[in-house]
Coordinates of C-alpha atoms in Angstrom, one line a residue:
M1 CA 26.7 -61.3 3.9
F2 CA 23.1 -60.1 4.7
L3 CA 24.4 -58.6 8.0
R4 CA 27.1 -56.7 6.0
Q5 CA 24.8 -55.1 3.8
L6 CA 23.0 -53.6 7.0
E7 CA 26.2 -52.4 8.4
P8 CA 26.4 -48.7 8.4
R9 CA 29.1 -47.3 5.8
T10 CA 31.8 -44.9 7.0
A11 CA 32.0 -41.8 5.3
R12 CA 35.3 -41.4 3.7
T13 CA 34.8 -37.7 2.2
T14 CA 33.3 -34.4 3.6
T15 CA 30.4 -34.6 1.2
E16 CA 29.6 -38.1 2.4
V17 CA 30.0 -37.1 6.1
L18 CA 27.4 -34.1 5.5
N19 CA 24.8 -36.4 3.7
F20 CA 25.1 -38.9 6.1
A21 CA 24.5 -36.4 8.8
L22 CA 22.0 -34.1 7.0
W23 CA 19.7 -36.8 5.2
P24 CA 18.1 -38.2 8.6
F25 CA 17.4 -34.7 9.9
A26 CA 15.8 -33.7 6.6
V27 CA 13.7 -36.9 6.3
M28 CA 12.7 -37.2 9.9
T29 CA 11.6 -33.3 9.7
V30 CA 9.7 -33.8 6.6
L31 CA 7.7 -36.9 8.2
H32 CA 7.1 -34.8 11.6
Q33 CA 5.7 -31.5 9.7
V34 CA 3.4 -33.7 7.4
F35 CA 2.2 -36.5 9.9
I36 CA 2.3 -34.4 13.1
E37 CA 2.0 -30.7 12.5
G38 CA -0.4 -31.6 9.3
T39 CA -2.7 -33.8 11.4
N40 CA -2.7 -32.4 14.7
F41 CA -5.3 -29.7 16.0
N42 CA -4.2 -26.2 15.6
I43 CA -6.1 -23.1 16.5
T44 CA -5.8 -21.5 13.0
D45 CA -7.6 -23.6 10.3
D46 CA -7.6 -22.2 6.7
F47 CA -9.0 -25.3 5.2
A48 CA -12.1 -25.2 7.1
P49 CA -13.7 -22.2 5.1
V50 CA -12.3 -23.9 1.8
Y51 CA -14.2 -26.8 2.5
R52 CA -17.5 -25.0 3.6
A53 CA -17.4 -23.2 0.5
S54 CA -16.7 -26.1 -1.7
L55 CA -19.6 -27.9 0.1
A56 CA -22.0 -25.0 -0.4
F57 CA -20.9 -24.7 -4.2
L58 CA -21.7 -28.3 -4.6
N59 CA -25.2 -27.9 -2.8
R60 CA -25.9 -24.5 -4.8
Q61 CA -25.9 -22.6 -1.4
P62 CA -24.5 -18.9 -1.0
I63 CA -20.7 -19.0 -0.5
Y64 CA -19.9 -15.3 0.1
G65 CA -21.5 -14.8 3.2
E66 CA -18.6 -14.4 5.7
N67 CA -18.6 -12.2 8.7
F68 CA -15.7 -10.0 8.5
D69 CA -16.4 -8.6 11.9
L70 CA -14.4 -12.1 13.2
V71 CA -10.8 -12.8 13.1
D72 CA -11.3 -16.4 12.0
P73 CA -10.1 -17.4 8.4
H74 CA -12.4 -16.2 5.9
Y75 CA -13.0 -17.8 2.5
L76 CA -11.5 -15.2 -0.2
Y77 CA -10.9 -17.6 -3.3
P78 CA -12.7 -15.8 -6.4
P79 CA -15.7 -17.9 -8.3
S80 CA -12.9 -19.6 -10.6
G81 CA -11.0 -20.8 -7.6
T82 CA -14.0 -22.3 -6.1
L83 CA -14.7 -24.1 -9.1
L84 CA -11.2 -25.9 -8.9
V85 CA -11.1 -26.4 -5.2
A86 CA -14.8 -28.0 -5.3
P87 CA -14.1 -31.6 -5.4
L88 CA -12.4 -31.3 -1.9
A89 CA -16.1 -31.6 -0.7
V90 CA -16.8 -34.9 -2.1
I91 CA -15.2 -36.7 0.8
D92 CA -15.6 -36.0 4.6
P93 CA -14.0 -33.0 6.0
E94 CA -11.2 -34.6 8.1
K95 CA -9.9 -37.1 5.1
S96 CA -10.3 -34.2 2.8
K97 CA -8.0 -32.0 5.0
W98 CA -5.6 -34.8 5.3
L99 CA -5.5 -35.4 1.4
F100 CA -5.1 -31.5 0.9
V101 CA -2.2 -31.4 3.5
A102 CA -0.8 -34.6 1.6
L103 CA -1.1 -32.7 -1.7
N104 CA 0.6 -29.4 -0.5
A105 CA 3.6 -31.5 1.3
V106 CA 4.2 -33.5 -2.2
A107 CA 3.9 -30.3 -4.3
I108 CA 6.7 -28.5 -1.9
V109 CA 9.0 -31.7 -2.1
L110 CA 8.5 -31.9 -5.8
A111 CA 9.2 -28.0 -6.1
W112 CA 12.4 -28.7 -4.0
Y113 CA 13.4 -31.3 -6.6
L114 CA 12.9 -28.9 -9.4
L115 CA 14.8 -26.2 -7.7
L116 CA 17.7 -28.6 -7.5
K117 CA 17.5 -29.3 -11.1
L118 CA 17.2 -25.5 -11.8
F119 CA 20.2 -24.8 -10.2
K120 CA 22.3 -27.7 -11.3
L121 CA 22.5 -29.1 -7.9
S122 CA 22.6 -33.3 -7.6
V123 CA 20.3 -34.9 -5.2
R124 CA 23.7 -36.6 -4.1
S125 CA 25.1 -33.3 -3.0
Y126 CA 24.8 -32.2 0.7
A127 CA 23.0 -29.3 -0.8
A128 CA 19.7 -31.7 -1.6
P129 CA 19.3 -32.7 2.3
L130 CA 20.4 -29.3 3.6
T131 CA 17.8 -27.4 1.5
L132 CA 15.0 -30.0 2.2
L133 CA 15.7 -29.6 6.0
L134 CA 15.8 -25.8 5.8
M135 CA 12.5 -25.5 4.0
F136 CA 10.6 -27.9 6.2
A137 CA 12.1 -26.4 9.4
S138 CA 11.0 -23.1 8.3
E139 CA 8.0 -21.1 9.5
T140 CA 6.2 -21.1 6.1
V141 CA 6.2 -24.7 5.5
I142 CA 5.2 -25.5 9.2
N143 CA 2.2 -23.3 9.2
T144 CA 1.1 -24.0 5.6
L145 CA 0.7 -27.7 6.5
G146 CA -0.4 -27.2 10.0
F147 CA -3.2 -24.5 8.9
G148 CA -4.1 -26.4 5.8
N149 CA -3.3 -23.8 3.2
V150 CA -2.9 -24.2 -0.4
N151 CA 0.8 -22.3 -0.5
G152 CA 2.6 -25.5 -1.2
C153 CA 0.7 -25.9 -4.6
I154 CA 1.2 -22.3 -5.4
L155 CA 5.0 -22.9 -4.7
L156 CA 5.0 -25.6 -7.2
A157 CA 3.1 -23.6 -9.9
E158 CA 5.8 -20.7 -9.4
V159 CA 8.7 -23.2 -9.9
L160 CA 7.2 -24.9 -13.0
F161 CA 6.2 -21.3 -14.4
I162 CA 9.9 -20.4 -14.0
H163 CA 11.3 -23.8 -15.5
L164 CA 8.9 -23.5 -18.4
L165 CA 9.8 -19.7 -19.1
L166 CA 13.5 -20.8 -19.1
G167 CA 12.6 -23.5 -21.7
R168 CA 10.4 -20.9 -23.8
R169 CA 7.3 -23.1 -23.6
D170 CA 5.2 -20.0 -23.4
L171 CA 1.8 -21.4 -23.5
V172 CA 2.2 -24.1 -20.9
A173 CA 3.9 -21.5 -18.6
G174 CA 0.8 -19.5 -19.1
L175 CA -1.5 -22.4 -18.4
V176 CA 0.3 -23.1 -14.9
M177 CA 0.1 -19.2 -14.0
G178 CA -3.3 -19.0 -15.1
L179 CA -4.4 -21.9 -12.8
S180 CA -2.7 -20.4 -10.2
I181 CA -4.2 -17.0 -10.5
A182 CA -7.5 -18.3 -10.8
V183 CA -7.3 -20.0 -7.4
K184 CA -5.2 -17.3 -5.6
P185 CA -3.7 -14.2 -7.6
T186 CA -0.4 -13.9 -5.5
L187 CA 1.6 -15.1 -8.4
A188 CA 0.2 -12.3 -10.8
P189 CA 3.2 -9.8 -10.4
L190 CA 5.4 -12.5 -12.1
L191 CA 3.6 -11.8 -15.3
L192 CA 5.9 -8.7 -15.6
I193 CA 9.0 -11.1 -16.1
P194 CA 7.6 -12.5 -19.5
L195 CA 6.6 -9.1 -20.3
A196 CA 10.2 -7.9 -19.8
R197 CA 11.5 -10.9 -21.9
R198 CA 8.8 -10.3 -24.7
Q199 CA 7.4 -13.6 -24.2
W200 CA 4.1 -12.6 -25.4
R201 CA 2.2 -16.1 -25.8
V202 CA 2.5 -16.5 -22.0
F203 CA -0.4 -14.1 -21.6
I204 CA -2.7 -15.9 -23.9
T205 CA -3.2 -18.7 -21.4
G206 CA -1.8 -16.8 -18.4
L207 CA -4.8 -14.2 -18.4
G208 CA -7.1 -16.3 -20.8
V209 CA -7.4 -19.5 -18.3
P210 CA -8.4 -17.6 -15.1
V211 CA -11.2 -15.4 -17.3
A212 CA -12.5 -18.6 -18.9
L213 CA -12.7 -20.2 -15.5
M214 CA -14.4 -17.3 -13.9
A215 CA -16.7 -17.2 -16.9
I216 CA -17.6 -20.9 -16.3
A217 CA -17.9 -20.4 -12.6
W218 CA -20.1 -17.3 -12.5
P219 CA -23.4 -18.6 -13.3
L220 CA -22.8 -21.8 -11.3
I221 CA -22.2 -19.4 -8.2
K222 CA -25.3 -18.7 -5.9
D223 CA -23.9 -15.3 -4.8
P224 CA -21.5 -14.1 -7.4
M225 CA -22.2 -10.4 -6.8
D226 CA -21.3 -10.9 -3.1
Y227 CA -17.9 -11.9 -4.0
L228 CA -17.6 -8.5 -5.9
H229 CA -19.4 -6.2 -3.3
R230 CA -18.1 -7.8 0.1
T231 CA -15.3 -10.3 -0.3
L232 CA -13.0 -8.4 -2.9
P233 CA -13.1 -4.9 -1.1
Y234 CA -12.4 -7.1 2.1
S235 CA -9.5 -8.8 0.6
L236 CA -8.0 -5.3 -0.7
K237 CA -8.4 -3.8 2.6
A238 CA -5.4 -3.4 5.3
R239 CA -6.5 -5.2 8.3
D240 CA -4.7 -5.0 11.6
Y241 CA -4.6 -8.6 12.5
F242 CA -2.4 -11.4 11.0
N243 CA -1.0 -9.2 8.6
S244 CA 2.8 -8.3 8.4
S245 CA 2.5 -5.8 5.5
I246 CA 3.4 -2.4 6.0
P247 CA -0.4 -1.2 5.8
G248 CA -1.3 -4.0 8.2
S249 CA 1.2 -3.2 11.1
A250 CA 0.5 0.5 10.6
A251 CA -3.0 -0.2 11.3
Y252 CA -1.9 -2.1 14.3
W253 CA 0.4 0.4 15.8
G254 CA -1.6 3.3 14.9
L255 CA 0.6 5.0 12.2
D256 CA -0.5 8.3 10.5
S257 CA -1.5 7.6 7.2
W258 CA 0.9 10.4 5.9
L259 CA 3.9 8.2 7.5
T260 CA 2.5 4.9 6.1
W261 CA 2.3 6.1 2.7
T262 CA 5.9 7.8 2.8
I263 CA 7.2 4.5 4.0
R264 CA 5.5 2.6 1.2
I265 CA 6.5 5.2 -1.5
L266 CA 10.0 5.0 -0.5
L267 CA 10.1 1.2 -0.3
G268 CA 8.4 1.3 -3.9
A269 CA 11.1 3.7 -5.2
V270 CA 13.6 1.1 -3.9
V271 CA 11.9 -1.8 -5.5
L272 CA 11.7 0.0 -8.9
V273 CA 15.2 1.0 -9.0
S274 CA 16.2 -2.7 -8.3
L275 CA 13.9 -4.2 -11.0
W276 CA 15.3 -1.5 -13.4
L277 CA 18.9 -2.5 -12.7
L278 CA 17.8 -6.1 -13.1
Y279 CA 16.2 -5.6 -16.5
R280 CA 18.9 -3.2 -17.8
Y281 CA 22.0 -5.4 -16.9
Y282 CA 21.0 -8.9 -16.2
L283 CA 18.1 -9.6 -18.7
H284 CA 20.4 -11.9 -20.6
D285 CA 21.4 -13.9 -17.6
E286 CA 18.1 -15.7 -17.6
L287 CA 18.3 -17.7 -14.2
F288 CA 19.4 -15.0 -12.3
F289 CA 17.2 -12.3 -13.7
I290 CA 13.9 -14.4 -13.6
C291 CA 14.4 -15.7 -10.0
T292 CA 15.9 -12.6 -8.7
A293 CA 13.3 -10.2 -10.2
A294 CA 10.5 -12.9 -9.0
G295 CA 11.9 -12.5 -5.6
V296 CA 11.9 -8.7 -5.6
L297 CA 8.5 -8.5 -7.0
L298 CA 6.9 -11.0 -4.4
T299 CA 8.7 -9.4 -1.4
A300 CA 7.5 -6.1 -2.7
E301 CA 3.8 -7.6 -2.8
F302 CA 4.0 -8.9 0.6
V303 CA 5.5 -5.9 2.3
V304 CA 3.8 -2.9 0.4
T305 CA 0.3 -4.0 -0.6
A306 CA -2.6 -4.6 1.8
L307 CA -2.0 -8.0 2.9
G308 CA 1.0 -10.0 3.5
Q309 CA 1.3 -13.0 5.9
Q310 CA 4.5 -14.8 7.0
Y311 CA 3.9 -18.0 5.2
Y312 CA 3.7 -16.3 2.0
S313 CA 7.6 -16.3 2.3
M314 CA 7.4 -19.8 0.8
L315 CA 7.2 -18.4 -2.7
L316 CA 10.5 -16.7 -2.1
F317 CA 12.5 -20.2 -2.3
P318 CA 13.5 -19.7 -5.8
F319 CA 14.9 -16.3 -4.8
L320 CA 16.7 -17.6 -1.8
M321 CA 18.4 -20.5 -4.0
T322 CA 20.1 -17.9 -6.2
V323 CA 22.7 -17.9 -3.6
A324 CA 24.0 -21.0 -5.1
L325 CA 24.9 -18.5 -8.3
R326 CA 28.6 -16.6 -8.1
N327 CA 26.9 -13.3 -8.8
S328 CA 23.8 -13.6 -6.5
V329 CA 22.9 -10.6 -4.5
L330 CA 22.2 -12.7 -1.4
R331 CA 26.0 -13.5 -0.4
N332 CA 26.2 -11.2 2.7
W333 CA 25.1 -11.5 6.0
P334 CA 22.5 -8.4 6.0
A335 CA 20.5 -10.5 3.3
W336 CA 20.3 -13.8 5.9
L337 CA 19.7 -11.4 8.7
A338 CA 16.5 -10.5 6.7
I339 CA 15.6 -13.8 5.9
F340 CA 16.0 -15.0 9.5
G341 CA 13.4 -12.4 10.3
F342 CA 10.4 -14.0 8.3
M343 CA 11.8 -17.6 7.8
T344 CA 12.0 -18.9 11.1
Y345 CA 9.6 -20.5 13.3
E346 CA 11.0 -19.0 16.5
K347 CA 8.8 -16.8 18.8
W348 CA 10.1 -13.6 20.1
L349 CA 7.4 -12.7 22.7
L350 CA 8.6 -12.2 26.4
D351 CA 6.6 -13.0 29.6
H352 CA 8.6 -10.4 31.7
W353 CA 8.9 -7.6 29.1
Q354 CA 5.4 -8.2 27.0
S355 CA 5.3 -5.0 25.4
T356 CA 8.9 -5.3 24.0
G357 CA 8.5 -9.1 23.1
R358 CA 5.2 -8.0 21.2
T359 CA 7.1 -5.3 19.2
L360 CA 9.8 -7.8 18.3
E361 CA 7.6 -10.5 17.2
Y362 CA 4.9 -8.6 15.2
L363 CA 7.7 -6.4 13.4
R364 CA 10.1 -9.0 12.6
V365 CA 8.6 -10.2 9.6
T366 CA 7.8 -6.6 8.3
L367 CA 11.5 -5.5 8.9
G368 CA 12.8 -8.7 7.3
W369 CA 10.9 -8.3 4.1
S370 CA 11.7 -4.6 4.0
L371 CA 15.5 -5.2 4.8
L372 CA 15.6 -7.9 2.1
L373 CA 14.5 -5.2 -0.5
I374 CA 16.9 -2.9 0.8
V375 CA 19.7 -5.1 0.6
V376 CA 19.1 -6.0 -3.0
F377 CA 18.9 -2.4 -3.8
C378 CA 22.4 -1.6 -2.2
V379 CA 24.1 -4.6 -3.9
L380 CA 22.9 -3.8 -7.1
G381 CA 23.5 -0.1 -6.9
D382 CA 26.8 -0.7 -5.5
R383 CA 27.6 -2.9 -8.5
Y384 CA 26.4 0.0 -10.8
L385 CA 28.5 2.6 -9.2
A386 CA 31.5 0.8 -9.2
A387 CA 30.9 -0.3 -12.9
R388 CA 30.4 3.3 -13.8
R389 CA 33.4 4.6 -12.1
D390 CA 35.5 1.9 -13.9
G391 CA 33.8 2.8 -17.3
R392 CA 32.7 -0.8 -18.0
L393 CA 28.9 -0.5 -17.9
S394 CA 28.6 -1.7 -21.4
S395 CA 30.0 -4.9 -20.3
G396 CA 27.6 -5.2 -17.5
I397 CA 27.5 -4.4 -13.6
D398 CA 28.9 -7.9 -12.2
P399 CA 31.6 -7.7 -9.8
V400 CA 35.2 -7.2 -11.2
F401 CA 36.1 -10.6 -10.0
L402 CA 33.4 -12.3 -11.9
L403 CA 34.5 -10.6 -15.3
P404 CA 36.3 -12.3 -18.1
D405 CA 40.1 -11.5 -18.2
G406 CA 39.6 -9.5 -21.4
V407 CA 36.9 -7.1 -19.8
K408 CA 38.7 -6.2 -16.5
Q409 CA 40.6 -2.7 -16.5
P410 CA 44.3 -3.0 -17.1
E411 CA 46.5 -3.0 -14.3
P412 CA 48.0 0.8 -13.4
T413 CA 51.5 1.3 -14.9
A414 CA 54.3 1.5 -12.3
P415 CA 55.6 5.3 -11.7
S416 CA 58.4 6.2 -14.0
T417 CA 61.8 6.9 -12.8
A418 CA 62.5 9.7 -15.5
S419 CA 63.5 13.1 -14.2
P420 CA 60.8 15.7 -14.1
G421 CA 62.3 17.4 -17.0
E422 CA 61.9 14.7 -19.4
H423 CA 58.9 14.2 -21.7
H424 CA 57.2 11.1 -23.4
N425 CA 55.1 11.4 -26.3
G426 CA 55.1 15.0 -25.8
N427 CA 53.6 15.0 -22.2
D428 CA 55.0 15.8 -18.8
I429 CA 55.6 12.3 -17.3
S430 CA 54.4 13.9 -13.8
D431 CA 51.1 14.5 -15.5
T432 CA 50.9 11.3 -17.2
T433 CA 51.8 9.7 -13.8
G434 CA 48.9 11.3 -12.2
E435 CA 46.5 10.3 -14.7
D436 CA 47.6 6.7 -14.3
E437 CA 47.1 7.1 -10.5
N438 CA 43.6 8.5 -11.1
R439 CA 42.6 5.9 -13.3
A440 CA 44.1 3.2 -10.9
E441 CA 42.1 4.5 -7.9
P442 CA 38.5 4.0 -8.9
R443 CA 39.2 0.1 -10.0
T444 CA 40.8 -0.7 -6.6
Q445 CA 37.9 1.0 -4.9
S446 CA 35.4 -1.0 -7.0
Q447 CA 37.2 -4.2 -6.2
A448 CA 36.8 -3.5 -2.6
S449 CA 33.2 -2.8 -3.0
A450 CA 32.6 -5.6 -4.9
L451 CA 34.1 -8.2 -2.7
T452 CA 32.6 -6.3 0.4

């Protein structure tokens, strides 16, 4: 009986086959990234400046005295963030980093589980190991754990924020967002979502918490004015290294300022149109609207503003999960070509053609983020134009095949066999047939474009 319990079961369905195949890969990938990548030496160490700043804070020493002429990771957290991360320096730096890596790994796994719940996907379905495997095989998770970065906790805060917004628990949602902003203001653009949904109470805690923490931390910091005069201006400046934003890439390649601004303005216009279409036609579709709008806002932040690093892409996981929704804007191959550009861990450097390889490697993230925004704009724009041609804008812009039967356009009538001289309801039958054909043609086009 005991040996029978140890005997591997044979899968009887496709779901069981996929589960049996994917779970070992997923679990072993998670263990590898946490215990191997997270504890091995890495040339980039985001945790070291955080630990030094925390130790300096506890010992009442200056914090914001970084030498920004060096390309080493710098400490950029505001005083409110310093107050929150200061307990990291209570123990020795090696154990502290391991604890920090473990904390972020747990946060990512919790975010994965909450995303499954958010999109009504069972842990027993093959989607569970597949998504876990893809998350931990991505560049963003590998380097977040390897570098000792806080992105995992920020991701968990984002997913919790979305859950709480959907549950209309506004004050708690604001609290989570406020704590996140206090450490790292990356998620701040997401406050536009409760603004659009008129969830005003989110802003009480969402803005009040970081302000309160800043007020508490300010007198405890030895050199708070150096944060305003040195660190903050540096963090708002586009640097030409470890920066995949358009300004960062432009600085590296030496593009003219007018060309850089032209690209940024055009992409900004694409983002604004996409956000307007989402607000105008999808505000009622809560899960789709929040996750898609969050993805557009964050991608725009990464690629258009001064600083965008590839491992920020972790915060796009909720957006990528919308592919499980039937009306997702990601159900097309250009979207996943874009996602490949900024999610994969592969290097595109070439030994024999170094200039070409460097161009491919340094631009693939920038181009991936940009292409993703363009894809969203094109999908939403095509849906809008198709709905306008069909005269059904009042019922939304979802593709025809997703609409209820009562909302679809009527089928075109068959051509009449009556002679040209006959009349029907006082009109020439040839004219009526022509009108029916004109009405039918746009519907066929909209169906084709929606299916495409």
